[in-house]
């Protein structure tokens, strides 16, 4: 595990690489740069629009509204089509003041000048010290700008039906080799029981698996993006899951978060779930009858380094066109640092806070009743320390993810392999950057 100083330096370097290229993609005049006057407080009452996908966020906003009568916030849940809804609003010049945006989507949206830089507000720049360093670097693109405030992260772990492992006398795996062996044993003991499912339409989840194996998909040197989506580390992960798929040791017919997925878990057809910290509330809220049967343990590892991956996590971005930047900064900072707000977001929406103080919340120090009163957040806290924070997202990540998903779906259906999917995603990354005149070359 790298020291904090080293992790911070590497994260900043990776993010800085992004801003160098992204600046070249913007029109002259830096349209996402806010002027100093734009941070003046409003005269009179203000109403802000905040769009997000988090369950229970309306209750968190209600707490703010009760405490701040002169700055009211209206929230809208856009979980059905998050980026489609945001994209249409941007095109129509009707974007909200604030919107939830995943870390991996930030570079892509910045090329579209979707954000306003809030660094003219002293409260925005001062907030930097309140967050895990690598999350701040991603939201500021490594420079002095403040385009978003980190909200949550997604350190990954393994969710296990401990009762099923105990029933069939199978040890809970600590390595990926042990995981494959356990899958075989469980399926042999009960032909209706599979280890987990592989969702070919979830590139973000697969990216988290690559991240865990130190597969750095992008780098920057020599004034060019180095694209290494199809690397040796990535292929190791792809080959592993391809073998499980080919041997029918995992299911490929379930979509993450679908009714069918929950039904499979409810019927004891799946023994584990490879997921992120925010997923703890999914099982609690959708499978209440399985309380006490689930445990959360560290991700199976590839080697002695014990690295973890990150899946998801989001920011709250300052969107282009906002007329109330001062108030937006005030609310955004409160939303993602206030102890009461963070506690509610964790309890209602399952968010694992990016704010350093959030990790010390009493709720994250206690046992969770659904998980047999185990202190599950200790597992995620340890995983968070083992994430390679030099990992960077590319400026055309959405295009790459779509290409990866399409190819993974074909592989899951028996046409091609996951190795082929990596090659397809690599080609898509290079082509999409070329199409946008972003200098790029194939990395190692």
Short mmCIF file of N, CA and C in Angstrom, two decimals, residues 78-160:
data_model
loop_
_atom_site.label_atom_id
_atom_site.label_comp_id
_atom_site.label_asym_id
_atom_site.label_seq_id
_atom_site.Cartn_x
_atom_site.Cartn_y
_atom_site.Cartn_z
N UNK A 78 -33.29 11.27 -10.88
CA UNK A 78 -33.16 10.98 -12.32
C UNK A 78 -32.51 9.61 -12.53
N UNK A 79 -32.75 8.69 -11.60
CA UNK A 79 -32.10 7.38 -11.67
C UNK A 79 -32.52 6.56 -12.88
N UNK A 80 -33.69 6.83 -13.46
CA UNK A 80 -34.13 6.06 -14.63
C UNK A 80 -33.27 6.31 -15.86
N UNK A 81 -32.74 7.52 -16.01
CA UNK A 81 -31.90 7.84 -17.17
C UNK A 81 -31.01 9.03 -16.82
N UNK A 82 -30.07 8.78 -15.92
CA UNK A 82 -29.29 9.86 -15.33
C UNK A 82 -28.62 10.76 -16.37
N UNK A 83 -27.78 10.18 -17.22
CA UNK A 83 -27.00 11.01 -18.13
C UNK A 83 -27.77 11.42 -19.38
N UNK A 84 -28.78 10.65 -19.74
CA UNK A 84 -29.65 11.07 -20.82
C UNK A 84 -30.44 12.31 -20.43
N UNK A 85 -30.95 12.30 -19.20
CA UNK A 85 -31.70 13.45 -18.70
C UNK A 85 -30.82 14.69 -18.58
N UNK A 86 -29.61 14.50 -18.05
CA UNK A 86 -28.68 15.61 -17.92
C UNK A 86 -28.27 16.15 -19.29
N UNK A 87 -27.99 15.23 -20.21
CA UNK A 87 -27.57 15.64 -21.55
C UNK A 87 -28.64 16.46 -22.26
N UNK A 88 -29.88 16.02 -22.16
CA UNK A 88 -30.98 16.76 -22.79
C UNK A 88 -31.16 18.15 -22.16
N UNK A 89 -31.00 18.21 -20.83
CA UNK A 89 -31.14 19.49 -20.14
C UNK A 89 -30.03 20.46 -20.54
N UNK A 90 -28.82 19.95 -20.71
CA UNK A 90 -27.71 20.79 -21.13
C UNK A 90 -27.94 21.35 -22.53
N UNK A 91 -28.42 20.50 -23.42
CA UNK A 91 -28.69 20.93 -24.79
C UNK A 91 -29.76 22.02 -24.84
N UNK A 92 -30.71 21.91 -23.95
CA UNK A 92 -31.82 22.88 -23.92
C UNK A 92 -31.53 24.07 -23.01
N UNK A 93 -30.31 24.15 -22.49
CA UNK A 93 -29.93 25.22 -21.56
C UNK A 93 -30.86 25.26 -20.34
N UNK A 94 -31.24 24.06 -19.87
CA UNK A 94 -32.12 23.96 -18.72
C UNK A 94 -31.54 23.04 -17.65
N UNK A 95 -30.21 23.03 -17.57
CA UNK A 95 -29.56 22.18 -16.58
C UNK A 95 -29.84 22.69 -15.17
N UNK A 96 -29.83 21.81 -14.17
CA UNK A 96 -30.03 22.25 -12.79
C UNK A 96 -28.78 22.97 -12.27
N UNK A 97 -28.89 23.56 -11.11
CA UNK A 97 -27.72 24.20 -10.50
C UNK A 97 -26.67 23.15 -10.13
N UNK A 98 -27.15 22.01 -9.66
CA UNK A 98 -26.28 20.95 -9.18
C UNK A 98 -26.79 19.60 -9.65
N UNK A 99 -25.85 18.69 -9.93
CA UNK A 99 -26.26 17.36 -10.37
C UNK A 99 -25.25 16.32 -9.93
N UNK A 100 -25.75 15.15 -9.61
CA UNK A 100 -24.88 14.04 -9.27
C UNK A 100 -24.22 13.53 -10.55
N UNK A 101 -22.88 13.42 -10.51
CA UNK A 101 -22.12 12.94 -11.66
C UNK A 101 -21.04 11.98 -11.15
N UNK A 102 -20.95 10.80 -11.76
CA UNK A 102 -19.93 9.83 -11.38
C UNK A 102 -18.54 10.32 -11.75
N UNK A 103 -17.55 9.87 -11.00
CA UNK A 103 -16.17 10.28 -11.28
C UNK A 103 -15.78 9.97 -12.72
N UNK A 104 -16.22 8.82 -13.23
CA UNK A 104 -15.80 8.42 -14.57
C UNK A 104 -16.47 9.26 -15.66
N UNK A 105 -17.56 9.95 -15.32
CA UNK A 105 -18.25 10.77 -16.31
C UNK A 105 -17.76 12.22 -16.32
N UNK A 106 -17.03 12.63 -15.30
CA UNK A 106 -16.59 14.02 -15.22
C UNK A 106 -15.76 14.47 -16.43
N UNK A 107 -14.72 13.70 -16.85
CA UNK A 107 -13.93 14.16 -18.00
C UNK A 107 -14.77 14.29 -19.27
N UNK A 108 -15.66 13.33 -19.49
CA UNK A 108 -16.49 13.35 -20.68
C UNK A 108 -17.40 14.58 -20.71
N UNK A 109 -18.03 14.89 -19.60
CA UNK A 109 -18.92 16.05 -19.55
C UNK A 109 -18.16 17.36 -19.61
N UNK A 110 -16.92 17.36 -19.10
CA UNK A 110 -16.17 18.61 -19.17
C UNK A 110 -15.81 18.94 -20.62
N UNK A 111 -15.59 17.94 -21.45
CA UNK A 111 -15.32 18.24 -22.86
C UNK A 111 -16.52 18.91 -23.51
N UNK A 112 -17.70 18.75 -22.90
CA UNK A 112 -18.91 19.38 -23.41
C UNK A 112 -19.21 20.70 -22.69
N UNK A 113 -18.22 21.18 -21.92
CA UNK A 113 -18.39 22.44 -21.16
C UNK A 113 -19.65 22.42 -20.31
N UNK A 114 -19.85 21.30 -19.63
CA UNK A 114 -21.08 21.12 -18.85
C UNK A 114 -21.02 21.78 -17.47
N UNK A 115 -19.82 22.16 -17.03
CA UNK A 115 -19.67 22.63 -15.66
C UNK A 115 -19.26 24.10 -15.59
N UNK A 116 -19.44 24.66 -14.41
CA UNK A 116 -18.93 25.99 -14.11
C UNK A 116 -17.89 25.81 -13.00
N UNK A 117 -16.83 26.56 -13.07
CA UNK A 117 -15.75 26.48 -12.09
C UNK A 117 -16.12 27.34 -10.88
N UNK A 118 -16.23 26.71 -9.73
CA UNK A 118 -16.65 27.41 -8.51
C UNK A 118 -15.47 27.91 -7.68
N UNK A 119 -14.27 27.90 -8.23
CA UNK A 119 -13.10 28.28 -7.44
C UNK A 119 -13.09 29.76 -7.07
N UNK A 120 -13.96 30.56 -7.70
CA UNK A 120 -14.08 31.96 -7.29
C UNK A 120 -14.67 32.08 -5.89
N UNK A 121 -15.30 31.03 -5.43
CA UNK A 121 -15.89 31.03 -4.08
C UNK A 121 -14.88 30.46 -3.09
N UNK A 122 -14.53 31.25 -2.10
CA UNK A 122 -13.53 30.83 -1.12
C UNK A 122 -13.97 29.55 -0.40
N UNK A 123 -15.26 29.41 -0.15
CA UNK A 123 -15.75 28.22 0.55
C UNK A 123 -15.52 26.96 -0.27
N UNK A 124 -15.53 27.09 -1.59
CA UNK A 124 -15.31 25.93 -2.46
C UNK A 124 -13.87 25.46 -2.39
N UNK A 125 -12.93 26.38 -2.49
CA UNK A 125 -11.52 26.00 -2.44
C UNK A 125 -11.13 25.54 -1.03
N UNK A 126 -11.75 26.10 -0.03
CA UNK A 126 -11.43 25.73 1.35
C UNK A 126 -11.91 24.32 1.68
N UNK A 127 -12.87 23.82 0.92
CA UNK A 127 -13.43 22.50 1.20
C UNK A 127 -12.45 21.37 0.88
N UNK A 128 -11.42 21.66 0.12
CA UNK A 128 -10.46 20.63 -0.32
C UNK A 128 -9.94 19.79 0.84
N UNK A 129 -9.63 20.42 1.95
CA UNK A 129 -9.03 19.72 3.08
C UNK A 129 -9.99 18.75 3.76
N UNK A 130 -11.25 18.80 3.40
CA UNK A 130 -12.25 17.98 4.07
C UNK A 130 -12.50 16.64 3.38
N UNK A 131 -11.78 16.38 2.28
CA UNK A 131 -12.07 15.17 1.50
C UNK A 131 -10.83 14.30 1.29
N UNK A 132 -11.09 13.03 1.06
CA UNK A 132 -10.01 12.11 0.71
C UNK A 132 -9.29 12.70 -0.50
N UNK A 133 -7.98 12.89 -0.43
CA UNK A 133 -7.25 13.64 -1.47
C UNK A 133 -7.50 13.19 -2.90
N UNK A 134 -7.53 11.89 -3.14
CA UNK A 134 -7.66 11.46 -4.54
C UNK A 134 -9.03 11.78 -5.12
N UNK A 135 -10.05 11.85 -4.28
CA UNK A 135 -11.37 12.21 -4.80
C UNK A 135 -11.40 13.68 -5.21
N UNK A 136 -10.73 14.54 -4.43
CA UNK A 136 -10.70 15.96 -4.78
C UNK A 136 -9.94 16.18 -6.08
N UNK A 137 -8.86 15.46 -6.28
CA UNK A 137 -8.08 15.60 -7.50
C UNK A 137 -8.92 15.29 -8.74
N UNK A 138 -9.80 14.30 -8.62
CA UNK A 138 -10.63 13.94 -9.77
C UNK A 138 -11.66 15.02 -10.06
N UNK A 139 -12.17 15.68 -9.03
CA UNK A 139 -13.20 16.69 -9.26
C UNK A 139 -12.62 18.02 -9.72
N UNK A 140 -11.35 18.26 -9.42
CA UNK A 140 -10.72 19.52 -9.81
C UNK A 140 -9.87 19.36 -11.06
N UNK A 141 -9.77 18.10 -11.56
CA UNK A 141 -8.92 17.78 -12.72
C UNK A 141 -7.47 18.17 -12.47
N UNK A 142 -7.08 18.16 -11.21
CA UNK A 142 -5.68 18.37 -10.89
C UNK A 142 -5.22 19.81 -10.94
N UNK A 143 -6.09 20.74 -11.32
CA UNK A 143 -5.65 22.13 -11.34
C UNK A 143 -6.33 22.89 -10.20
N UNK A 144 -6.46 24.17 -10.32
CA UNK A 144 -7.02 24.96 -9.22
C UNK A 144 -8.53 25.12 -9.32
N UNK A 145 -9.14 24.53 -10.31
CA UNK A 145 -10.57 24.65 -10.47
C UNK A 145 -11.33 23.78 -9.48
N UNK A 146 -12.60 24.12 -9.28
CA UNK A 146 -13.49 23.30 -8.46
C UNK A 146 -14.77 23.12 -9.27
N UNK A 147 -14.88 21.99 -9.93
CA UNK A 147 -16.01 21.74 -10.81
C UNK A 147 -17.09 20.88 -10.16
N UNK A 148 -16.71 20.24 -9.05
CA UNK A 148 -17.65 19.39 -8.33
C UNK A 148 -17.11 19.17 -6.92
N UNK A 149 -17.99 18.72 -6.04
CA UNK A 149 -17.61 18.35 -4.68
C UNK A 149 -17.77 16.83 -4.57
N UNK A 150 -16.75 16.12 -4.09
CA UNK A 150 -16.89 14.66 -3.95
C UNK A 150 -18.05 14.31 -3.01
N UNK A 151 -18.75 13.24 -3.33
CA UNK A 151 -19.87 12.83 -2.47
C UNK A 151 -19.60 11.48 -1.82
N UNK A 152 -19.35 10.47 -2.64
CA UNK A 152 -19.12 9.15 -2.06
C UNK A 152 -18.12 8.38 -2.91
N UNK A 153 -17.64 7.28 -2.37
CA UNK A 153 -16.73 6.40 -3.10
C UNK A 153 -17.30 4.99 -3.06
N UNK A 154 -16.69 4.10 -3.84
CA UNK A 154 -17.21 2.73 -3.92
C UNK A 154 -16.15 1.66 -3.73
N UNK A 155 -15.43 1.66 -2.58
CA UNK A 155 -14.48 0.57 -2.34
C UNK A 155 -15.20 -0.77 -2.39
N UNK A 156 -14.57 -1.75 -3.03
CA UNK A 156 -15.25 -3.02 -3.28
C UNK A 156 -14.90 -4.08 -2.24
N UNK A 157 -15.84 -5.01 -2.07
CA UNK A 157 -15.67 -6.13 -1.15
C UNK A 157 -16.51 -7.29 -1.67
N UNK A 158 -16.48 -8.40 -0.95
CA UNK A 158 -17.24 -9.58 -1.33
C UNK A 158 -18.37 -9.80 -0.33
N UNK A 159 -19.60 -9.78 -0.82
CA UNK A 159 -20.77 -10.10 -0.03
C UNK A 159 -21.00 -11.61 -0.13
N UNK A 160 -21.14 -12.27 1.00
CA UNK A 160 -21.29 -13.73 0.97
C UNK A 160 -22.48 -14.19 1.80
#
